[in-house]
JSON list of C-alpha atoms in Angstrom, two decimals:
[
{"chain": "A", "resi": 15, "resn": "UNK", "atom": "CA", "xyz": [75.60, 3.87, -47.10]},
{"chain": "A", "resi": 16, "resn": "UNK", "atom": "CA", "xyz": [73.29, 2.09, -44.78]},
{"chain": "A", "resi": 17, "resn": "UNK", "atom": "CA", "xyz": [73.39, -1.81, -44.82]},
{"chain": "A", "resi": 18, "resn": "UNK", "atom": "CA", "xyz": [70.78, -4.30, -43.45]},
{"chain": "A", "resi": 19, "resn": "UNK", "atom": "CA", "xyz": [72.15, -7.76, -42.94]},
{"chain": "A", "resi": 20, "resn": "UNK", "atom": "CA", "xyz": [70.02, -10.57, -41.78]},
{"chain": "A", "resi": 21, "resn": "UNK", "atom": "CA", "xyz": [66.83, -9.59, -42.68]},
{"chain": "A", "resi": 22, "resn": "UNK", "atom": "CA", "xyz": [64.68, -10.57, -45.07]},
{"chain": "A", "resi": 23, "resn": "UNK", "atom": "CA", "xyz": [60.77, -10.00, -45.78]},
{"chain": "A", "resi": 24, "resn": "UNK", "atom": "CA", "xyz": [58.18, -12.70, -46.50]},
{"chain": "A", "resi": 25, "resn": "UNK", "atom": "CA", "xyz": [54.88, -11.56, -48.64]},
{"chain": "A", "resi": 26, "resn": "UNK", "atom": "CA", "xyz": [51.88, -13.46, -48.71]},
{"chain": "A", "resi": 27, "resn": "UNK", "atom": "CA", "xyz": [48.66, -13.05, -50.01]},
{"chain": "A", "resi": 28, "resn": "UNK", "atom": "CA", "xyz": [46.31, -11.64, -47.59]},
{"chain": "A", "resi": 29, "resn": "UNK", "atom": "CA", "xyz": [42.29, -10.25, -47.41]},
{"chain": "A", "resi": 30, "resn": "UNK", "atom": "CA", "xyz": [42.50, -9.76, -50.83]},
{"chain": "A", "resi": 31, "resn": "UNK", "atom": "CA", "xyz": [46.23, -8.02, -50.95]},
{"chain": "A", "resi": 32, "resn": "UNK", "atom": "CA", "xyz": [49.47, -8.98, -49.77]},
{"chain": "A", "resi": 33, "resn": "UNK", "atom": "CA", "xyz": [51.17, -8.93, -45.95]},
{"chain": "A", "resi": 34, "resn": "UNK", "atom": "CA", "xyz": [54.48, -8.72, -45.16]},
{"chain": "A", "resi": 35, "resn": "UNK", "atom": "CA", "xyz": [56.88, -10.00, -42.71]},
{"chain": "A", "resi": 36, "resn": "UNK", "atom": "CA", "xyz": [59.53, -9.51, -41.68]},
{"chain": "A", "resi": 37, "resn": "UNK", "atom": "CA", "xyz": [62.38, -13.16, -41.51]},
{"chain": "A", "resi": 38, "resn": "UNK", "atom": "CA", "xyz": [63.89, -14.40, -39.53]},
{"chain": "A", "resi": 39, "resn": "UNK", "atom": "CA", "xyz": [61.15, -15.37, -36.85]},
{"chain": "A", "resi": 40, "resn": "UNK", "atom": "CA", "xyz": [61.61, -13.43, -32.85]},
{"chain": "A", "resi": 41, "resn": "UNK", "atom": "CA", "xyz": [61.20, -16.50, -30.64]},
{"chain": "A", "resi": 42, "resn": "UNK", "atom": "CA", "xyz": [60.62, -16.73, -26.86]},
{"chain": "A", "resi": 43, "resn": "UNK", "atom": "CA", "xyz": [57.54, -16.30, -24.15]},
{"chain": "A", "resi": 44, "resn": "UNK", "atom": "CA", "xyz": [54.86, -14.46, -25.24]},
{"chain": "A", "resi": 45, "resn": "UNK", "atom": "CA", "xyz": [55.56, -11.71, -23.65]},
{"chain": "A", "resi": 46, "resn": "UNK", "atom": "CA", "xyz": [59.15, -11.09, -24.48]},
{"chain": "A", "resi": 47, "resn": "UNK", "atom": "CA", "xyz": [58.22, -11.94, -28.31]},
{"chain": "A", "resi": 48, "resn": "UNK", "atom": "CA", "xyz": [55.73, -9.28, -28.22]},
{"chain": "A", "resi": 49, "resn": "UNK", "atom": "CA", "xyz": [57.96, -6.64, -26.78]},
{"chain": "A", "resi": 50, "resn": "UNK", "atom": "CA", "xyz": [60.82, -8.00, -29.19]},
{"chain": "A", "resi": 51, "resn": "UNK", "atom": "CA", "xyz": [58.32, -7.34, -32.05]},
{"chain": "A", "resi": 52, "resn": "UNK", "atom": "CA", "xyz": [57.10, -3.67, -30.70]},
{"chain": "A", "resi": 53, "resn": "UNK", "atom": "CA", "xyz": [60.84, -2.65, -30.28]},
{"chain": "A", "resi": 54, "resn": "UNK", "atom": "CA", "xyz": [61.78, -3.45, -33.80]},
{"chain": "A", "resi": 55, "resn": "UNK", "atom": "CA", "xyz": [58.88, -1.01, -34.79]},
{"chain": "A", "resi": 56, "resn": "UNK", "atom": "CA", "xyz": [56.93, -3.60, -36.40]},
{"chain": "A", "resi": 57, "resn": "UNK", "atom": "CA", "xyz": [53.06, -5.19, -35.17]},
{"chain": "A", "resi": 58, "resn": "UNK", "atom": "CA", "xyz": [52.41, -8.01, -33.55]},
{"chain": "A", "resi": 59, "resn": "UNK", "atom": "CA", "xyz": [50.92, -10.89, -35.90]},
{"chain": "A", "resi": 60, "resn": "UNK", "atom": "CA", "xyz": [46.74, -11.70, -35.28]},
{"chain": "A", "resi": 61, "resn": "UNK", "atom": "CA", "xyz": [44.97, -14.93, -36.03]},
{"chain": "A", "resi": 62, "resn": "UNK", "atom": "CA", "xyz": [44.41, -13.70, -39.26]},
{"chain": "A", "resi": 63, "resn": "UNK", "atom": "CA", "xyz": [47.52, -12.66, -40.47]},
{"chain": "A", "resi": 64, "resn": "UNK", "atom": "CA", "xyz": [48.67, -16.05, -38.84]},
{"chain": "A", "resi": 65, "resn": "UNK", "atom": "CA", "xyz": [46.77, -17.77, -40.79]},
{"chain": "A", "resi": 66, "resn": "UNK", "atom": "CA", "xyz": [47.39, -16.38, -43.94]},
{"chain": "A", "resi": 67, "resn": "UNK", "atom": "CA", "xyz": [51.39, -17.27, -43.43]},
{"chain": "A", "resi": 68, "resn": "UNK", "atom": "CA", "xyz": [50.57, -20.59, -42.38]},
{"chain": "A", "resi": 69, "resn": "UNK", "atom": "CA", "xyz": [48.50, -21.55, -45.47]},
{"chain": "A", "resi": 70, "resn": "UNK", "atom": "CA", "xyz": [50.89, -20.19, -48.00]},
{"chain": "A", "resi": 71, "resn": "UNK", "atom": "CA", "xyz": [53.67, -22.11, -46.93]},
{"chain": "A", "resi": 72, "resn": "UNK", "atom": "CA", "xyz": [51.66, -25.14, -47.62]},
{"chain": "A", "resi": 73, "resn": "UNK", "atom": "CA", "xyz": [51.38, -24.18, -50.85]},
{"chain": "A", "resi": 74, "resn": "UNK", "atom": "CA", "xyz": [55.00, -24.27, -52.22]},
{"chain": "A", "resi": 75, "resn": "UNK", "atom": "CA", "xyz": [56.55, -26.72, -49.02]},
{"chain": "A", "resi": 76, "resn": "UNK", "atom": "CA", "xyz": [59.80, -27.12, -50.45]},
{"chain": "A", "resi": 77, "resn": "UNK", "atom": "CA", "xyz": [60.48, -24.07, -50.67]},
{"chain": "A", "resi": 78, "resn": "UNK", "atom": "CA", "xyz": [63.55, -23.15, -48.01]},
{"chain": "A", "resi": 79, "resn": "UNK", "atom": "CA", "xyz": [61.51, -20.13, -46.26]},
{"chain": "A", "resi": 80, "resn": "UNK", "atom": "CA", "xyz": [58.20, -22.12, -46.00]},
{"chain": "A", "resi": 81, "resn": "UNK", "atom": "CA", "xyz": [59.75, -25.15, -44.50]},
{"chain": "A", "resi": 82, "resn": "UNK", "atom": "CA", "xyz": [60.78, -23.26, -41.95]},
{"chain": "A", "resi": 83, "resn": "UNK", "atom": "CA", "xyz": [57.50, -21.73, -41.02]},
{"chain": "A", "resi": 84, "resn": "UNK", "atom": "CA", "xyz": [56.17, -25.30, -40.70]},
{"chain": "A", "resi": 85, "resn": "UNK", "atom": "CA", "xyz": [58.56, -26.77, -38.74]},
{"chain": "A", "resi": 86, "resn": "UNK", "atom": "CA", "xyz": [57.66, -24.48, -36.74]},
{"chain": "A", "resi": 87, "resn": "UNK", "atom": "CA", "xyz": [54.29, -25.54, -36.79]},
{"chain": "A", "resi": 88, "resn": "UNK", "atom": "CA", "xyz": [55.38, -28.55, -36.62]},
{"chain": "A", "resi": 89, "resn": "UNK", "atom": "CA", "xyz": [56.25, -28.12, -32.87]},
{"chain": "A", "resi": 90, "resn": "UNK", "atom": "CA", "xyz": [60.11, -28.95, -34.33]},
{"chain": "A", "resi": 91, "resn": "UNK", "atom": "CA", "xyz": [61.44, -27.62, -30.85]},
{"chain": "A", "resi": 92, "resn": "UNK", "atom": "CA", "xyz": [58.83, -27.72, -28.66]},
{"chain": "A", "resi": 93, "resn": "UNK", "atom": "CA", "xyz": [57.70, -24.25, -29.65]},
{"chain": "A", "resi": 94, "resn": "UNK", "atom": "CA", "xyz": [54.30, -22.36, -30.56]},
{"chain": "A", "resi": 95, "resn": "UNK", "atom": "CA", "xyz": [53.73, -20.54, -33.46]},
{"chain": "A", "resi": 96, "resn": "UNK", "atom": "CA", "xyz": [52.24, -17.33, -31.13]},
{"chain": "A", "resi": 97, "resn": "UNK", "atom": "CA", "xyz": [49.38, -16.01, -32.24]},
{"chain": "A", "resi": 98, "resn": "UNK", "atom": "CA", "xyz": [48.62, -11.88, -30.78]},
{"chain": "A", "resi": 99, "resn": "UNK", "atom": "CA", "xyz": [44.83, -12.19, -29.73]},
{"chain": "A", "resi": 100, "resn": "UNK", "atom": "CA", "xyz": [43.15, -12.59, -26.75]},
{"chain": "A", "resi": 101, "resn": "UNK", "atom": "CA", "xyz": [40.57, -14.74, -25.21]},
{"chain": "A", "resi": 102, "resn": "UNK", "atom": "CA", "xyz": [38.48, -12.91, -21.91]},
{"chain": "A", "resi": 103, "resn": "UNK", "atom": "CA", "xyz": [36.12, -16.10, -21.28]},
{"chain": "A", "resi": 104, "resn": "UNK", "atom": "CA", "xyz": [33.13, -14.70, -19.49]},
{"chain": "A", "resi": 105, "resn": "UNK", "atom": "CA", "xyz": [30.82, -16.71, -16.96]},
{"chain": "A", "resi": 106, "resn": "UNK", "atom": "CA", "xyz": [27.27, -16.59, -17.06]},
{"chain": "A", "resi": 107, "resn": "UNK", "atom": "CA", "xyz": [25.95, -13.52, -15.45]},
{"chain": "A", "resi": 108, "resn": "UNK", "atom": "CA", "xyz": [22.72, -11.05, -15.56]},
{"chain": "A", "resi": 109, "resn": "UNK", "atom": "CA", "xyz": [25.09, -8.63, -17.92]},
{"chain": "A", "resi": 110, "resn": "UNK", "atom": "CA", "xyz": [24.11, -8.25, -21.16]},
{"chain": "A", "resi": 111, "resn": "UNK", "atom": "CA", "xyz": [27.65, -9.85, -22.36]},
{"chain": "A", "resi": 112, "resn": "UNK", "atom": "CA", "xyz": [28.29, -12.97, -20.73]},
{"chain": "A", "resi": 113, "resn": "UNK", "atom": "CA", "xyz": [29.04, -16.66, -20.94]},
{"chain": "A", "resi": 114, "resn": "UNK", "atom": "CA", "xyz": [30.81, -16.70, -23.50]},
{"chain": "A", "resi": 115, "resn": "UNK", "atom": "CA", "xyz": [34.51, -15.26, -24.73]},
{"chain": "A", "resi": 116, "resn": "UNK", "atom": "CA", "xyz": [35.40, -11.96, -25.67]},
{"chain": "A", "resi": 117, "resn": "UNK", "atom": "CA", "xyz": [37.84, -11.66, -28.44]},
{"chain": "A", "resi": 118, "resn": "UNK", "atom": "CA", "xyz": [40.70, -9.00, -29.11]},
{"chain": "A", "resi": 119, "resn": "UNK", "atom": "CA", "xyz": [43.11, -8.20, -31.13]},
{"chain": "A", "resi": 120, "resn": "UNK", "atom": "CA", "xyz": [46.60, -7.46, -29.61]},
{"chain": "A", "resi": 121, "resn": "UNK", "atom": "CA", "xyz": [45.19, -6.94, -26.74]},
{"chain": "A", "resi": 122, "resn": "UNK", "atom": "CA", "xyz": [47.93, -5.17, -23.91]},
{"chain": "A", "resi": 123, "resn": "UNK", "atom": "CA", "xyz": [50.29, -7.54, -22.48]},
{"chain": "A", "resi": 124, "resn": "UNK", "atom": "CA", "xyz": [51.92, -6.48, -18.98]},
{"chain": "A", "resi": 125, "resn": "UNK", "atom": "CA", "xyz": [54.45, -8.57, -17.36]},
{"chain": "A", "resi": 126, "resn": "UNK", "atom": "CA", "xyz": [53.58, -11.52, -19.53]},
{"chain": "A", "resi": 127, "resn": "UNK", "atom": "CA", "xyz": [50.21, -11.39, -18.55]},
{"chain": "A", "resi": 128, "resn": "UNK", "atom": "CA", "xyz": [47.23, -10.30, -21.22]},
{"chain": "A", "resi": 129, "resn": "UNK", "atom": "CA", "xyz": [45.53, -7.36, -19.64]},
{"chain": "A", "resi": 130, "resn": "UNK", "atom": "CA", "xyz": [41.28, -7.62, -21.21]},
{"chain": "A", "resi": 131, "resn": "UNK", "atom": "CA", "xyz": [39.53, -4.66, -19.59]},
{"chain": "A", "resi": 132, "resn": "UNK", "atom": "CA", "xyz": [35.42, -6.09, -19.77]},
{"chain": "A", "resi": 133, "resn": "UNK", "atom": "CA", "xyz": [34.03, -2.76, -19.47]},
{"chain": "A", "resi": 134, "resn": "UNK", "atom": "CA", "xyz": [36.53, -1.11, -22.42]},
{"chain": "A", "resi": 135, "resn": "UNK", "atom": "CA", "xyz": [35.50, -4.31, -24.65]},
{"chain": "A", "resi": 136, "resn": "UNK", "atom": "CA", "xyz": [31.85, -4.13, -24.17]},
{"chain": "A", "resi": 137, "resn": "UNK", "atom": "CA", "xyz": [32.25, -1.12, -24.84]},
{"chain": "A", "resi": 138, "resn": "UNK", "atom": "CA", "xyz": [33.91, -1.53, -28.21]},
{"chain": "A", "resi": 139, "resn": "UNK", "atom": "CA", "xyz": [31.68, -4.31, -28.94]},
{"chain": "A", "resi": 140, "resn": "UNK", "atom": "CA", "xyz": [29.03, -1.84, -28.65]},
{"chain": "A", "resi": 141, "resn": "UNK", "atom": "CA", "xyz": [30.60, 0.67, -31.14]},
{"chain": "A", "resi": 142, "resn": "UNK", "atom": "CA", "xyz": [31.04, -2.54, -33.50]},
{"chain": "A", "resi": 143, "resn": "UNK", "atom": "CA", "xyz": [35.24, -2.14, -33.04]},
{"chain": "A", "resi": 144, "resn": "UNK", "atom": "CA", "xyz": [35.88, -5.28, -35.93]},
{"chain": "A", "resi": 145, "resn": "UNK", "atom": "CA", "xyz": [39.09, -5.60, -33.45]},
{"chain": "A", "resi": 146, "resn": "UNK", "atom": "CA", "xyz": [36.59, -7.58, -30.81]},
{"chain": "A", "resi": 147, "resn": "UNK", "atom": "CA", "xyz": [34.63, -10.19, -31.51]},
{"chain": "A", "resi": 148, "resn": "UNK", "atom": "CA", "xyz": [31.96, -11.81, -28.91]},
{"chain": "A", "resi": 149, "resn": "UNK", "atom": "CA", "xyz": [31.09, -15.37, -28.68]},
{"chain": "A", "resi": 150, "resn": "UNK", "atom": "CA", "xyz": [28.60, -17.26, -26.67]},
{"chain": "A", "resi": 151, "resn": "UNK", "atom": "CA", "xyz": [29.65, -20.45, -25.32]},
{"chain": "A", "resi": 152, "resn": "UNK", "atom": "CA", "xyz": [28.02, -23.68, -27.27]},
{"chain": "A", "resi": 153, "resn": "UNK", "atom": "CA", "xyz": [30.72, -23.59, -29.84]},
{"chain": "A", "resi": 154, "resn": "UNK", "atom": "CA", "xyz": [32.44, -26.71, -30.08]},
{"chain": "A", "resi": 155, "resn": "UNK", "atom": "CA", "xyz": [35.90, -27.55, -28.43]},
{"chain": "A", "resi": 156, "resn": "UNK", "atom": "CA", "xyz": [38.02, -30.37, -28.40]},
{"chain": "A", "resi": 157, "resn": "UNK", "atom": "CA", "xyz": [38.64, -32.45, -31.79]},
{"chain": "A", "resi": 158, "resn": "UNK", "atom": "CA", "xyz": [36.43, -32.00, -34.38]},
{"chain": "A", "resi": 159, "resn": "UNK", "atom": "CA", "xyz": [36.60, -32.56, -38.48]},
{"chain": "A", "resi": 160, "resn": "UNK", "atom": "CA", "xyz": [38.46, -29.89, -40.53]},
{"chain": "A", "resi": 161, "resn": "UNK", "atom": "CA", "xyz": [35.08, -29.28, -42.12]},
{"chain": "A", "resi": 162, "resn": "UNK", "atom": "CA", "xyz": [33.69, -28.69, -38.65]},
{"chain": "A", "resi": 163, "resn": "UNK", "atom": "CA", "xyz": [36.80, -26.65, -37.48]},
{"chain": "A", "resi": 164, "resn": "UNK", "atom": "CA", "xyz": [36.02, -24.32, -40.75]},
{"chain": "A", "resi": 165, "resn": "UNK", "atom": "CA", "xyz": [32.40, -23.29, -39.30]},
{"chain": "A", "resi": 166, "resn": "UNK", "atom": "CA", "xyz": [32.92, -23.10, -35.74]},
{"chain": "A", "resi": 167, "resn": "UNK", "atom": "CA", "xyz": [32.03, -19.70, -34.59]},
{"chain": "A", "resi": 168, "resn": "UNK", "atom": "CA", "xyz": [34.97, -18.89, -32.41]},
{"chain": "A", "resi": 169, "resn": "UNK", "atom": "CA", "xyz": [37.23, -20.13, -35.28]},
{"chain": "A", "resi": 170, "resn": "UNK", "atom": "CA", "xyz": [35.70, -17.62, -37.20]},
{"chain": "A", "resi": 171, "resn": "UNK", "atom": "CA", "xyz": [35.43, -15.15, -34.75]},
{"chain": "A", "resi": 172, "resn": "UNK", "atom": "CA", "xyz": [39.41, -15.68, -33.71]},
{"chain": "A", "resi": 173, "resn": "UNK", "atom": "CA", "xyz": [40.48, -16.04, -37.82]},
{"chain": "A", "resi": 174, "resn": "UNK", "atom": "CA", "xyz": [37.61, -14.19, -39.98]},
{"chain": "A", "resi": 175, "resn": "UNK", "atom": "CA", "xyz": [35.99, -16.25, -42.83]},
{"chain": "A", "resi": 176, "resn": "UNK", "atom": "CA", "xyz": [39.05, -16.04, -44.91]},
{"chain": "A", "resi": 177, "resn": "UNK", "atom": "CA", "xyz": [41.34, -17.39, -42.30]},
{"chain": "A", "resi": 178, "resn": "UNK", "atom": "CA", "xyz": [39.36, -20.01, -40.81]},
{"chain": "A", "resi": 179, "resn": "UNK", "atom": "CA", "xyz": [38.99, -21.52, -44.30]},
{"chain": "A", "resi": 180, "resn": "UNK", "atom": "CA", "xyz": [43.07, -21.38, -44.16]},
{"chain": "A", "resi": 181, "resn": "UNK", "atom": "CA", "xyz": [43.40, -22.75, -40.97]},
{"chain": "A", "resi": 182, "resn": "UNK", "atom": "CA", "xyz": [40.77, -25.74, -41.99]},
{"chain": "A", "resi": 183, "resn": "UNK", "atom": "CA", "xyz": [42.85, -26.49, -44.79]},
{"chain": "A", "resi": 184, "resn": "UNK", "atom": "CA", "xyz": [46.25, -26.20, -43.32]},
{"chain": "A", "resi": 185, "resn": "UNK", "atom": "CA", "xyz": [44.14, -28.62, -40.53]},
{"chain": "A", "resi": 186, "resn": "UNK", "atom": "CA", "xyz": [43.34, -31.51, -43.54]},
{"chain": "A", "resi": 187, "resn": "UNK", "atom": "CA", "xyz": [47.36, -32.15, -43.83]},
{"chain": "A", "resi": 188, "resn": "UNK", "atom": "CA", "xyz": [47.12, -33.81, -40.83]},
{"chain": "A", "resi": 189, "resn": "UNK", "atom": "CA", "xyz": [46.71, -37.32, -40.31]},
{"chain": "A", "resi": 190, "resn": "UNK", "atom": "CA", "xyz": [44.50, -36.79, -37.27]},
{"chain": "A", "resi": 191, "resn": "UNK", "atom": "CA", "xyz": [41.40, -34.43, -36.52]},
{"chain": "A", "resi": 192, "resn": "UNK", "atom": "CA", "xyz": [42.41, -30.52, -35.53]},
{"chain": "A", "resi": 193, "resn": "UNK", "atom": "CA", "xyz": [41.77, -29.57, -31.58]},
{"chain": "A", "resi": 194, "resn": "UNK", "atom": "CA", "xyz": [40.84, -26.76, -30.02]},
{"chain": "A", "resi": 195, "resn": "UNK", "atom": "CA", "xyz": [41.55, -26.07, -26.73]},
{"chain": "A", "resi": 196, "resn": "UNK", "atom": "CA", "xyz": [39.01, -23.96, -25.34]},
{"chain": "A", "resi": 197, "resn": "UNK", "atom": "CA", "xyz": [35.96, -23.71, -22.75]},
{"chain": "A", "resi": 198, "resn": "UNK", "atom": "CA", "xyz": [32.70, -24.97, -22.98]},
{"chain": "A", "resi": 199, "resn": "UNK", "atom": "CA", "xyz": [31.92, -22.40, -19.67]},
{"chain": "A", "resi": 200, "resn": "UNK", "atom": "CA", "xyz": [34.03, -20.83, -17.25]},
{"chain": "A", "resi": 201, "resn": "UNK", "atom": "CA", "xyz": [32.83, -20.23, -13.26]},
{"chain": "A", "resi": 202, "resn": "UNK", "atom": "CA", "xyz": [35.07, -16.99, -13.32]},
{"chain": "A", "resi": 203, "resn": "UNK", "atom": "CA", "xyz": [36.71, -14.73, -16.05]},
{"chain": "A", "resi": 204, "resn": "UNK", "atom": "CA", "xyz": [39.63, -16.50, -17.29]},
{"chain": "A", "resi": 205, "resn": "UNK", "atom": "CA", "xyz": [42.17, -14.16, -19.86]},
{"chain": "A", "resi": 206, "resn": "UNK", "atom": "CA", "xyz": [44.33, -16.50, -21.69]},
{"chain": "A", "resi": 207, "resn": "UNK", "atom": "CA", "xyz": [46.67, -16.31, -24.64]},
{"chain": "A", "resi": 208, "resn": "UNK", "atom": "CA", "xyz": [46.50, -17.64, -28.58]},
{"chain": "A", "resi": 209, "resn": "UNK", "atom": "CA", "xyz": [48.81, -20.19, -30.10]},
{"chain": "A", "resi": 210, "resn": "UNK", "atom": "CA", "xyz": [48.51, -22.45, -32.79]},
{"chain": "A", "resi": 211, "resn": "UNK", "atom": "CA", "xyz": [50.90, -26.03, -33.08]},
{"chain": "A", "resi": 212, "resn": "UNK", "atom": "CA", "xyz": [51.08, -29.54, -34.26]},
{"chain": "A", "resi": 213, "resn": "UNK", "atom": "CA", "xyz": [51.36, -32.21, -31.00]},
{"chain": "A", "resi": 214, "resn": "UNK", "atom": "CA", "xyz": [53.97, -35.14, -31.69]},
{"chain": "A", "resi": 215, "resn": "UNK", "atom": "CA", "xyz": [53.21, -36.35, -28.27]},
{"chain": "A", "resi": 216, "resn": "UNK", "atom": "CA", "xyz": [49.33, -36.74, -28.61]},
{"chain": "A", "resi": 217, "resn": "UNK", "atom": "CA", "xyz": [48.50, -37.52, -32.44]},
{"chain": "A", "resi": 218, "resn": "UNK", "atom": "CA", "xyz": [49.79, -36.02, -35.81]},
{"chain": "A", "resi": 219, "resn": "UNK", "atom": "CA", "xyz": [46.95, -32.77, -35.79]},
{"chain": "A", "resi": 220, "resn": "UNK", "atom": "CA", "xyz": [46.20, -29.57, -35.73]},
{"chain": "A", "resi": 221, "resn": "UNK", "atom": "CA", "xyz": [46.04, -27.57, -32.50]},
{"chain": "A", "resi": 222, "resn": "UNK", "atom": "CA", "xyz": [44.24, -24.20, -31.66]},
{"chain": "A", "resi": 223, "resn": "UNK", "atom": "CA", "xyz": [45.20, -22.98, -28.35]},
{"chain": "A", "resi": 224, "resn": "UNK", "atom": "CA", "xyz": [43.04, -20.35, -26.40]},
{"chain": "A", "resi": 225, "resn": "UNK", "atom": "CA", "xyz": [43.19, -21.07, -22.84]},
{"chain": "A", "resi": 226, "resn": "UNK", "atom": "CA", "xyz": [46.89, -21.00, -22.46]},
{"chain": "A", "resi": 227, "resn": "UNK", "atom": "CA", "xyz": [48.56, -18.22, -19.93]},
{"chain": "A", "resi": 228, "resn": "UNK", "atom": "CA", "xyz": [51.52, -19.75, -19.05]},
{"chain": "A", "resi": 229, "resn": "UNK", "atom": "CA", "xyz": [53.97, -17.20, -19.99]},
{"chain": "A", "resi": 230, "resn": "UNK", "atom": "CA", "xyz": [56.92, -19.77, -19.12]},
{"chain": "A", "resi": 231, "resn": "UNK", "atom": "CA", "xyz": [55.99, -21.42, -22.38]},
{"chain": "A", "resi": 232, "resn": "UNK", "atom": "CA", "xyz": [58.28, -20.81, -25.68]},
{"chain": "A", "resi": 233, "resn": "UNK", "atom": "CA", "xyz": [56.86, -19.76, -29.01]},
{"chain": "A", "resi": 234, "resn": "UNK", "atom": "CA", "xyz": [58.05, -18.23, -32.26]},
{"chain": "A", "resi": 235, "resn": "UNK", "atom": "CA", "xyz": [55.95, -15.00, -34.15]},
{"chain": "A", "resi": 236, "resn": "UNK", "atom": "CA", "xyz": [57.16, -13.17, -37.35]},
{"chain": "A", "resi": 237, "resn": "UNK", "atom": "CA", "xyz": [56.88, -9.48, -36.69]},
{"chain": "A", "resi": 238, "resn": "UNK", "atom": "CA", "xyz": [54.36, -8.06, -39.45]},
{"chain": "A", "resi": 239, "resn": "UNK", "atom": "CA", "xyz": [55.57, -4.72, -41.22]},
{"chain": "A", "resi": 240, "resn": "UNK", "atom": "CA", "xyz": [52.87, -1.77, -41.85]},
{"chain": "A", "resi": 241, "resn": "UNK", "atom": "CA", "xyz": [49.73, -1.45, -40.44]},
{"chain": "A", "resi": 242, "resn": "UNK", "atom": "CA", "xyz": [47.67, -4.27, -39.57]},
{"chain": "A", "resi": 243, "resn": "UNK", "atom": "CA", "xyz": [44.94, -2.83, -37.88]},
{"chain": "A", "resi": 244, "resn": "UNK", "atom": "CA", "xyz": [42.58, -3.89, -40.47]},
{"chain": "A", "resi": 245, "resn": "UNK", "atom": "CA", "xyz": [42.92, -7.29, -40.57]}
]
C-alpha cells in the first residue's frame, strides 16, 4: 500500500479544458523553484497557465485553497507568484528580429540565470514554434487601464488571448491601475525573468513583472501535472 500525504491537486478550467496542479505551492528563488518543480517530475507553470489559476480563485474567494493563491498574490510575504517565461529584450539592429522582446516559454534556467539563445529563437520564430512569441517595442509599459492591459500586445503575447482577458480581470479587483514593468527599448540584450504580484508599498494594483533577474528575490509557483506544452 502506497500512501501520499500532503498533497493535494487543484483543477481549473483552462484553453477550453481543465489544468491541474499540484498543492501545496514550492516557494523560493526562481531558480531553486524551478528545479524543485522539475525534480518532483512535474512542469514548470507559463503565463498562461498562471493566469488561468489566478482568475479562478477570484471566482469562489472564500474558498480555503483560493485564498491562499491570492495571498499570495497579494504579496502576503513579500513573495512573487513566479511565472516560467522569458523575456530576451532585443535592441535595435539591421537583423531582421530586433528592438523588441523575444518571448519563451520555460525557457533553460542555469545557475539562476535564464539562458535565451537569439539565434535558436529566431529560429523557432521562423518555424512558427507557438512556444515564442516576438514583439516590437511600442507596446505600452508602466500603468495603464485594465481595459488597456487586456490589448497590449506583449500581454497577449506573454498570456495568449484567453489569459490576458484573465489577467485584465483579475487586474479590475484592484483599487489602482495594473503595471507593467517592462522596456520601452533596450541599448543591449537584456534576459530577464516573469512574475506577477500585488505592491502594498506603492498602491493597491496589479503588477506584471518582465525585467526582473534578480535571482535573490523569493517567489512561490504551483508545479503543473501533465503536459503543458500546449498552452
Amino acid at each position: 500500500m502506497k500512501t501520499i500525504i500532503g498533497k493535494s491537486y487543484l483543477i481549473v478550467p483552462h484553453a477550453g479544458g481543465e489544468l491541474t496542479f499540484q498543492y501545496p505551492a514550492f516557494e523560493g528563488t526562481y531558480g531553486s523553484v524551478a528545479k524543485a518543480i522539475d525534480k518532483e517530475g512535474l512542469k514548470r507553470p507559463n503565463s498562461p497557465e498562471t493566469a488561468s489559476l489566478v482568475y479562478d480563485a477570484f471566482q469562489n474567494p472564500n474558498n480555503k485553497y483560493s485564498k491562499e493563491i491570492i495571498d499570495i498574490l497579494n504579496n502576503i510575504n513579500n513573495n512573487y507568484f513566479w511565472e516560467f517565461i522569458g523575456n530576451l529584450y532585443l535592441p535595435k539592429s539591421g537583423e531582421k528580429i530586433n528592438n523588441g522582446v523575444i518571448i519563451e516559454h520555460n525557457p533553460k534556467i542555469k545557475n539562476g540565470k535564464l539562458i535565451m539563445n537569439k539565434n535558436s529563437l529566431i529560429k523557432r520564430l521562423q518555424s512558427k514554434d507557438s512556444n515564442v512569441k516576438f514583439v516590437p517595442f511600442g507596446f505600452k509599459t508602466g500603468e495603464q487601464t485594465w481595459q488597456e492591459l487586456e490589448k497590449n500586445l506583449y500581454i497577449i503575447a506573454r498570456y495568449g488571448k484567453e489569459g490576458a482577458e484573465k489577467i485584465a480581470k483579475v487586474a479590475s479587483k484592484y483599487k489602482n491601475k495594473p503595471y507593467i514593468f517592462s522596456f520601452d527599448s533596450v541599448d543591449e540584450e537584456k534576459v530577464p525573468m516573469s512574475a506577477l504580484y500585488r505592491s502594498r508599498g506603492f498602491g493597491d494594483r496589479l503588477y506584471v513583472d518582465g525585467n526582473d533577474w534578480d535571482d535573490d528575490s523569493r517567489g512561490l509557483a504551483f508545479g503543473v501535472c501533465g503536459d503543458n506544452n500546449s498552452s
